[in-house]
Structure formats: C-alpha cells, structure tokens
Short mmCIF file of C-alpha atoms and ligand atoms in Angstrom, two decimals:
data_model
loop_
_atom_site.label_atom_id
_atom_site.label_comp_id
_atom_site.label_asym_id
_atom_site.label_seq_id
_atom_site.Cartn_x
_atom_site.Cartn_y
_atom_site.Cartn_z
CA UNK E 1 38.80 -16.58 -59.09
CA UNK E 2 36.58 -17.19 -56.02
CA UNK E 3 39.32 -17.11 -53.68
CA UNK E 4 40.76 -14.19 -54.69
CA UNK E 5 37.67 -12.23 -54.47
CA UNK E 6 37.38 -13.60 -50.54
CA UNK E 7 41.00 -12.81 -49.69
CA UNK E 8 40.37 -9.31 -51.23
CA UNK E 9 36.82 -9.01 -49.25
CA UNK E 10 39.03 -9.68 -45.66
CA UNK E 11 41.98 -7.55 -46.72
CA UNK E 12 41.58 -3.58 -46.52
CA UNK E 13 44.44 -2.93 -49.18
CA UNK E 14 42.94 -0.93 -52.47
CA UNK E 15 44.03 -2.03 -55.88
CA UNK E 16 46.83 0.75 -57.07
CA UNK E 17 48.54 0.37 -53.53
CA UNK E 18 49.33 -3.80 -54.38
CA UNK E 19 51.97 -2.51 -56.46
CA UNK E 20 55.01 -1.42 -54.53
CA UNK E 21 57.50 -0.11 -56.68
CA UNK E 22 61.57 -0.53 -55.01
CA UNK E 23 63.04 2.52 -55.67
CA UNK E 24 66.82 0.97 -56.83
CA UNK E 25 68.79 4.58 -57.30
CA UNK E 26 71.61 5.71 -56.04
CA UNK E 27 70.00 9.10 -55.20
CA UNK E 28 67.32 10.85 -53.59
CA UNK E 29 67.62 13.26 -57.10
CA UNK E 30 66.80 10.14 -59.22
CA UNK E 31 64.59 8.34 -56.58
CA UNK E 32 62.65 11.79 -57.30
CA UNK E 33 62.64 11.91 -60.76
CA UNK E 34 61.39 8.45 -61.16
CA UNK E 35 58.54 8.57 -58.67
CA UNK E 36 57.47 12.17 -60.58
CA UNK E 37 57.65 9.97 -63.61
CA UNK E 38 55.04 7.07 -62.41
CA UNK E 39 52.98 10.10 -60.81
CA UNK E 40 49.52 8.34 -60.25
CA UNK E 41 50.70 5.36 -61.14
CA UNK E 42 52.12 4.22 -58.10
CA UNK E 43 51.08 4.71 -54.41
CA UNK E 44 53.76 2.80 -52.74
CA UNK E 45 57.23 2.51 -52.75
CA UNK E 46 60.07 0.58 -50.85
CA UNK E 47 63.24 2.09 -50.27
CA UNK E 48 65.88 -0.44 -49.73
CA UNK E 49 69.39 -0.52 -49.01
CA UNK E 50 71.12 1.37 -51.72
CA UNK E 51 68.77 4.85 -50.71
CA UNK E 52 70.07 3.86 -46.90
CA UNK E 53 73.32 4.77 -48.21
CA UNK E 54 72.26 7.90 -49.76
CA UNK E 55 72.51 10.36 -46.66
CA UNK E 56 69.13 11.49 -47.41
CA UNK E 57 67.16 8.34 -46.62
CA UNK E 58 65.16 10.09 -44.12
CA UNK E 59 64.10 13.43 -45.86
CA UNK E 60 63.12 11.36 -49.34
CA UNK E 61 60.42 9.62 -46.96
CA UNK E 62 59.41 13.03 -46.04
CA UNK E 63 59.28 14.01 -49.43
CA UNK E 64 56.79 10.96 -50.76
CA UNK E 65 54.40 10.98 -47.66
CA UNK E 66 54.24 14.79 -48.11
CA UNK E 67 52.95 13.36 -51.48
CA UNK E 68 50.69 11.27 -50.27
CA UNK E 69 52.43 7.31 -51.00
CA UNK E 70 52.88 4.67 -48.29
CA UNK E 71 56.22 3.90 -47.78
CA UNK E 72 57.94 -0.10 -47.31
CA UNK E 73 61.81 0.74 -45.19
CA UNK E 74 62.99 -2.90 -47.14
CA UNK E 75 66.40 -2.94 -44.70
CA UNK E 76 66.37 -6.43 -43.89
CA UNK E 77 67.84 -6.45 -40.66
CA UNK E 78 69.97 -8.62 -39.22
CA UNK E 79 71.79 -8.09 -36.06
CA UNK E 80 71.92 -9.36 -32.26
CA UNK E 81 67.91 -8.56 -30.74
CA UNK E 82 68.97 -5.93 -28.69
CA UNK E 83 70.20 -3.76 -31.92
CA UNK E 84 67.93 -4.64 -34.33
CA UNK E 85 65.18 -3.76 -31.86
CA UNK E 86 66.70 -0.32 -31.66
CA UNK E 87 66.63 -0.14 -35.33
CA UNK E 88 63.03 -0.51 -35.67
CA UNK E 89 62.21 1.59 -32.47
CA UNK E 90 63.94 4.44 -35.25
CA UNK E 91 60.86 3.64 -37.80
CA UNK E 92 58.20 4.12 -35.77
CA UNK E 93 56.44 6.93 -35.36
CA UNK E 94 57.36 8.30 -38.85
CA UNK E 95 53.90 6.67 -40.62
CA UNK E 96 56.01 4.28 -42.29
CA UNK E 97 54.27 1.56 -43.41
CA UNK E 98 56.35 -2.00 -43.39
CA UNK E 99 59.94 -2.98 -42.41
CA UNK E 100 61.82 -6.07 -43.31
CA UNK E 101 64.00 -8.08 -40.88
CA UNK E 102 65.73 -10.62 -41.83
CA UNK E 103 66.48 -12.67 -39.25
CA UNK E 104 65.51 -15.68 -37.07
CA UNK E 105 63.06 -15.78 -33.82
CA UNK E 106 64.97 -13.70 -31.56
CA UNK E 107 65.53 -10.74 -33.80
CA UNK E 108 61.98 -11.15 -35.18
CA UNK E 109 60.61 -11.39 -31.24
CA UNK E 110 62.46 -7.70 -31.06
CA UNK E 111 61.10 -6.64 -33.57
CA UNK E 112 57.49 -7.49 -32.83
CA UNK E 113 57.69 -6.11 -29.68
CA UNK E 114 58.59 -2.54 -30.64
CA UNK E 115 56.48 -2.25 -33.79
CA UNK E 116 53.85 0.06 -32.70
CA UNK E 117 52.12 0.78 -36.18
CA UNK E 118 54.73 -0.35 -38.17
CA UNK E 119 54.20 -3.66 -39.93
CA UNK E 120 56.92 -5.88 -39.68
CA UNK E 121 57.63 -8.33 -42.65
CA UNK E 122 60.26 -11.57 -42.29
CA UNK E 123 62.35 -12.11 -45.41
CA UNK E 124 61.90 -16.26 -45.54
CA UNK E 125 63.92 -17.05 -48.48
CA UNK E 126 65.63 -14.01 -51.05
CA UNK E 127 64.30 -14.36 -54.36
CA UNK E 128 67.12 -14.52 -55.73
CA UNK E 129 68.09 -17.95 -54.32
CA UNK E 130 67.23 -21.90 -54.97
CA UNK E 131 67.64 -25.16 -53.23
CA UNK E 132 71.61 -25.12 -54.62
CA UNK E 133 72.37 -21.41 -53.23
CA UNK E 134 70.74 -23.01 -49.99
CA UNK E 135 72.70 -26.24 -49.86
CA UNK E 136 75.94 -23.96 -50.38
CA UNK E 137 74.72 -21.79 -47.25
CA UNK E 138 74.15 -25.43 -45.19
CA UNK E 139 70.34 -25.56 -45.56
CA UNK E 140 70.17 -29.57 -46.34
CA UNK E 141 65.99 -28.53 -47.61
CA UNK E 142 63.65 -28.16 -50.25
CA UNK E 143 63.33 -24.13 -50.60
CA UNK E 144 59.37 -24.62 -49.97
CA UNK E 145 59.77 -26.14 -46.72
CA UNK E 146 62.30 -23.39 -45.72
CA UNK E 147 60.20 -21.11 -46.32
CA UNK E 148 56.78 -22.43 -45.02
CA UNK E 149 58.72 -23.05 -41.51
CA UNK E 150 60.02 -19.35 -41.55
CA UNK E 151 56.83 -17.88 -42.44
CA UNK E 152 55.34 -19.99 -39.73
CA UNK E 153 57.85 -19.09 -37.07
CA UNK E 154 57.45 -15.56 -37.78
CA UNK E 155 53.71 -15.34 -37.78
CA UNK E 156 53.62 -17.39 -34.28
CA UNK E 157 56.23 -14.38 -32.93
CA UNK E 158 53.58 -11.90 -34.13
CA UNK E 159 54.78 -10.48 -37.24
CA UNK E 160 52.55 -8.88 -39.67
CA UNK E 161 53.46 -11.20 -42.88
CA UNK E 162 56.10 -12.64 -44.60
CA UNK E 163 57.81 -12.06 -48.31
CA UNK E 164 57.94 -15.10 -50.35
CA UNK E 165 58.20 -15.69 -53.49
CA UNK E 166 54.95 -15.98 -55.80
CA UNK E 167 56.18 -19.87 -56.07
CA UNK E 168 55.27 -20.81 -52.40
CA UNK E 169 52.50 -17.93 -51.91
CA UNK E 170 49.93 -20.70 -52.45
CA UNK E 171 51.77 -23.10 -50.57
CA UNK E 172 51.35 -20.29 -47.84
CA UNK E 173 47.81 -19.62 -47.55
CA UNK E 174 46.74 -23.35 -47.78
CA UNK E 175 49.34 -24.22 -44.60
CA UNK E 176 48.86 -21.20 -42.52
CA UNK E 177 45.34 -19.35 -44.23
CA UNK E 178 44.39 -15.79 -45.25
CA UNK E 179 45.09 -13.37 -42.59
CA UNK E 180 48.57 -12.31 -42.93
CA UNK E 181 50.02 -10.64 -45.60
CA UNK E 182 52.00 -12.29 -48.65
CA UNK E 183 54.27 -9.78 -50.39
CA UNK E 184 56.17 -11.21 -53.20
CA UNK E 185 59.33 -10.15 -54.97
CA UNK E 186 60.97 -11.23 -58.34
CA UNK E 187 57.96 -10.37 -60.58
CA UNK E 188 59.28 -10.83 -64.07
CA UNK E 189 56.94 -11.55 -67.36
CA UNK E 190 57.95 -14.74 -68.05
CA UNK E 191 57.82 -14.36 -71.42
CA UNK E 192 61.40 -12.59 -73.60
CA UNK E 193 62.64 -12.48 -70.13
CA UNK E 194 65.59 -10.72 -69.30
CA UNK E 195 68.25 -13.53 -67.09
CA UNK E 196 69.24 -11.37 -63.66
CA UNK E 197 69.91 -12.44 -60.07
CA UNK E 198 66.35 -13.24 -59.15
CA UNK E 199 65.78 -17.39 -59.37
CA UNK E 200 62.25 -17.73 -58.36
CA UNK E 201 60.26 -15.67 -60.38
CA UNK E 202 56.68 -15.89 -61.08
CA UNK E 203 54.31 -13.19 -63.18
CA UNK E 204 52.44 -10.46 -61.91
CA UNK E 205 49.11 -12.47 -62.59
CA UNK E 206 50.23 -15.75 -60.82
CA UNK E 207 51.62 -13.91 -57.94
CA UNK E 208 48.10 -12.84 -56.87
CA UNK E 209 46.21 -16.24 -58.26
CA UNK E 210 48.39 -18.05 -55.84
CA UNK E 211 47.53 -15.54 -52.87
CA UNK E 212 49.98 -12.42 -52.49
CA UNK E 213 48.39 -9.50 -51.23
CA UNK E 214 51.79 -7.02 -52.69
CA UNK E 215 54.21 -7.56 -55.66
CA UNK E 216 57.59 -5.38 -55.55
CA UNK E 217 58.62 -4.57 -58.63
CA UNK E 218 61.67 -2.93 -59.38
CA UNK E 219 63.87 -3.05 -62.38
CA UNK E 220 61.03 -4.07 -64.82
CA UNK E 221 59.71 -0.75 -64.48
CA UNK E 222 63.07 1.56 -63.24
CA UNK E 223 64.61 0.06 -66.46
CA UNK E 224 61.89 0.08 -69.00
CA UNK E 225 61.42 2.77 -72.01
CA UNK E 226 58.41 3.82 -70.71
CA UNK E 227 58.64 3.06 -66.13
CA UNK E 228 55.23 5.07 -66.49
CA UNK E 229 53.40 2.47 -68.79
CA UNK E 230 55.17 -0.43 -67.66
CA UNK E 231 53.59 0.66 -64.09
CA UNK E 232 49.94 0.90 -65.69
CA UNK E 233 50.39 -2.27 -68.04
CA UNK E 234 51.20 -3.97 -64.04
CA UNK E 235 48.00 -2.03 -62.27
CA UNK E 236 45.60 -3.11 -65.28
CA UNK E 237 47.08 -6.91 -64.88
CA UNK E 238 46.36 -6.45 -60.92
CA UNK E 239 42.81 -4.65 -61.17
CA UNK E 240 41.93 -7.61 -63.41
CA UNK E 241 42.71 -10.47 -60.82
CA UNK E 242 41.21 -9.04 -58.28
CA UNK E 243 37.87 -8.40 -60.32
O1 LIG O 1 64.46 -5.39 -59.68
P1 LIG O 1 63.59 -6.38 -58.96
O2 LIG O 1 62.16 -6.38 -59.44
O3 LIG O 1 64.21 -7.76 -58.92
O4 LIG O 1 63.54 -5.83 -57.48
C1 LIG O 1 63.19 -6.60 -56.41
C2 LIG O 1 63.36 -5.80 -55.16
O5 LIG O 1 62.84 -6.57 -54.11
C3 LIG O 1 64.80 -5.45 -54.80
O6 LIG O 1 64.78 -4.13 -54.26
C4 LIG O 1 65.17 -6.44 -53.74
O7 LIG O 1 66.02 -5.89 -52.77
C5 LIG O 1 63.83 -6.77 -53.13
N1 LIG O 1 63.67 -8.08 -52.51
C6 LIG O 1 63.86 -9.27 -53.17
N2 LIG O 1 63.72 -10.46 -52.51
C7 LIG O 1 63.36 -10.48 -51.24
C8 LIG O 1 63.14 -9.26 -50.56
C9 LIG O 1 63.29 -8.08 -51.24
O8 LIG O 1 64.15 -9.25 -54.37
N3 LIG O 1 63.17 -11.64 -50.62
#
C-alpha cells in the first residue's frame, strides 16, 4: 500500500480523473448521450478511432472541454516522421490532454519534438495481443520484454509515458521507476468475465497495485445496464487504492 501512496504523493493526477472512459460510438449524438449519462462520474475521456471517423471529431472535443473533462486523442499513429509529426502539430494548442502514437523511435522522436503541452503516450504492446499474436507478427519475444524495451525506448526519446497493460505495469516501474506515466487498457473484472478481443487483462484494483497512474475503460461501462454505476462502482475501487 506504501508504494502507492508515494507514487500518488509525486504524481499531480486527482482521483476521479484516473478513470478515462473510451468513448467507442459511432457518433458524436451517442458519444453525447453517454458522457451526459456518467455526468460527474467521469472527468476524462479518450476518443479513439471510430469518433475520428465521425466528421465531428473536432467539435465533440469542443463540446466536453466546454464541459469541463480532459480529453485523451487515442489515434495511434503510425506513419513516416515527417507525417505523423504533422499530425500531432494538429493537437496542439487545442488543451488536449494525451495522444497515442504508435510507432517506433523515429515517429516517436517527431512526435516529441512537436508536443508543446500535449502529452504524448507510446502504445508498447495492444492489449489485445499475446506472445502467439506476436510470434505471428515476427516478434521471436516474451510480450514483457517487448514491452519493457518499447517503454524504455520511448521514455529515452522524451515521451511522456507509455500504455501497457496492468500485467507489465509493475514490471515497469521496478525497471525504469516512478516518474512517467503508466496508463493501462483491458480492465475487465476478472470474475463472470465476458471473452472479447482484449488478451491481457488485469482488474481495476491490480492495475493500480502494480503502478498505473490511468485505466481506460470502455465497454465495461458503454455496455453495462447501468454505464453510470458501473463508472462509480470503478471510482470507489480507485479512491480505495489510492487511500
Ligand atoms: O472496451 P475496452 O475496455 O476493451 O476498451 C479499451 C479501449 O482502449 C479501446 O478504445 C482501445 O482502442 C483502447 N486501447 C487498448 N489497448 C491499447 C491502447 C488502447 O485497448 N494498447
């Protein structure tokens, strides 16, 4: 419990905004009607690819910082340096909070070096793979080591932190410490759990004993009866591991 109260101490990141919810909807209507839904609940939200495609990526970000919630662009880009440097040079200055880029040193160097405010986050290994998916792809590695030499790669370029899965989170902060940040994907309760893409899956309560400072959830609150108390049930599991 110790460390978690010392990684909290260094980081300044309140409670309610360690849940970032991915807003997975077709459109900006339902991406609306959802975050009206959670209301308090939630303070920050990532809008991934599926919104890009909307046509009204743009003004929905306008909408939720009018409404005071951070906002993660999750676009995972991927591209020669040059472009995906231009990419990001089109999120900043818009208060947006974190971008993802997916890619190796080059495009992460690009990256880094038109930031500005905005964080910028390297996608080491999707969730939603394991060490077969990667030997099919040509990675001859443990997933772990993957992604401990990503995340180390990216934080020597500059980048603000990495996302990981919960799984190697702890791996993480004992190879390369406390001061980046850990946001983890594929948060699932472990227990009468639902089988979907996502392979490396931990709970909301592991994913911060091992050392993430963000979870993104999406489907186990977008699909649940009630998004609104699946989103406190999450915030009263988070604002008790970081007591
Ligand atoms: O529905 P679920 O909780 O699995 O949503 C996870 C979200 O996190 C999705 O929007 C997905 O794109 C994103 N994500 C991920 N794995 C990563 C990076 C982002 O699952 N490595």
């Amino acid at each position: 419990m110790n460390r978690i109260v010392n990684r909290q101490a260094k980081k300044d990141i309140s409670a309610d905004e360690r849940l970032i919810v991915a807003l997975d909807v077709p459109r900006a209507a339902e991406a609306k009607a959802l975050v009206d839904q959670l209301g308090d609940s939630v303070s920050f939200y990532k809008l991934g690819l599926e919104l890009s495609m909307s046509g009204d990526y743009f003004s929905l970000i306008d909408w939720l910082q009018e409404r005071g919630k951070k906002i993660f662009a999750d676009l995972k880009f991927f591209d020669v340096p040059e472009t995906v440097a231009r990419a990001v040079r089109q999120l900043t200055d818009r208060n947006i909070h974190f971008v993802s880029i997916h890619g190796d040193d080059a495009m992460l160097k690009a990256a880094v070096a038109v930031k500005k405010d905005l964080k910028i986050l390297a996608v080491t290994v999707l969730t939603s793979l394991n060490r077969q998916d990667l030997a099919d792809l040509g990675f001859q590695c443990e997933v772990e080591d993957l992604v401990l030499s990503r995340a180390r790669r990216a934080l020597q370029l500059g980048c603000d932190g990495v996302i990981s899965s919960g799984l190697e989170a702890a791996r993480l902060r004992d190879r390369l410490g406390e001061q980046f940040l850990v946001i983890s994907p594929g948060i699932r309760p472990l227990e009468n759990r639902r089988e979907d893409d996502q392979k490396r899956v931990v709970t909301v309560e592991q994913a911060f004993a091992d050392g993430a400072d963000y979870i993104v959830v999406g489907r186990p609150i977008r699909d649940a009866v009630n998004p609104k108390g699946a989103a406190d049930a999450i915030q009263a599991i988070i604002a008790h591991a970081l007591l």
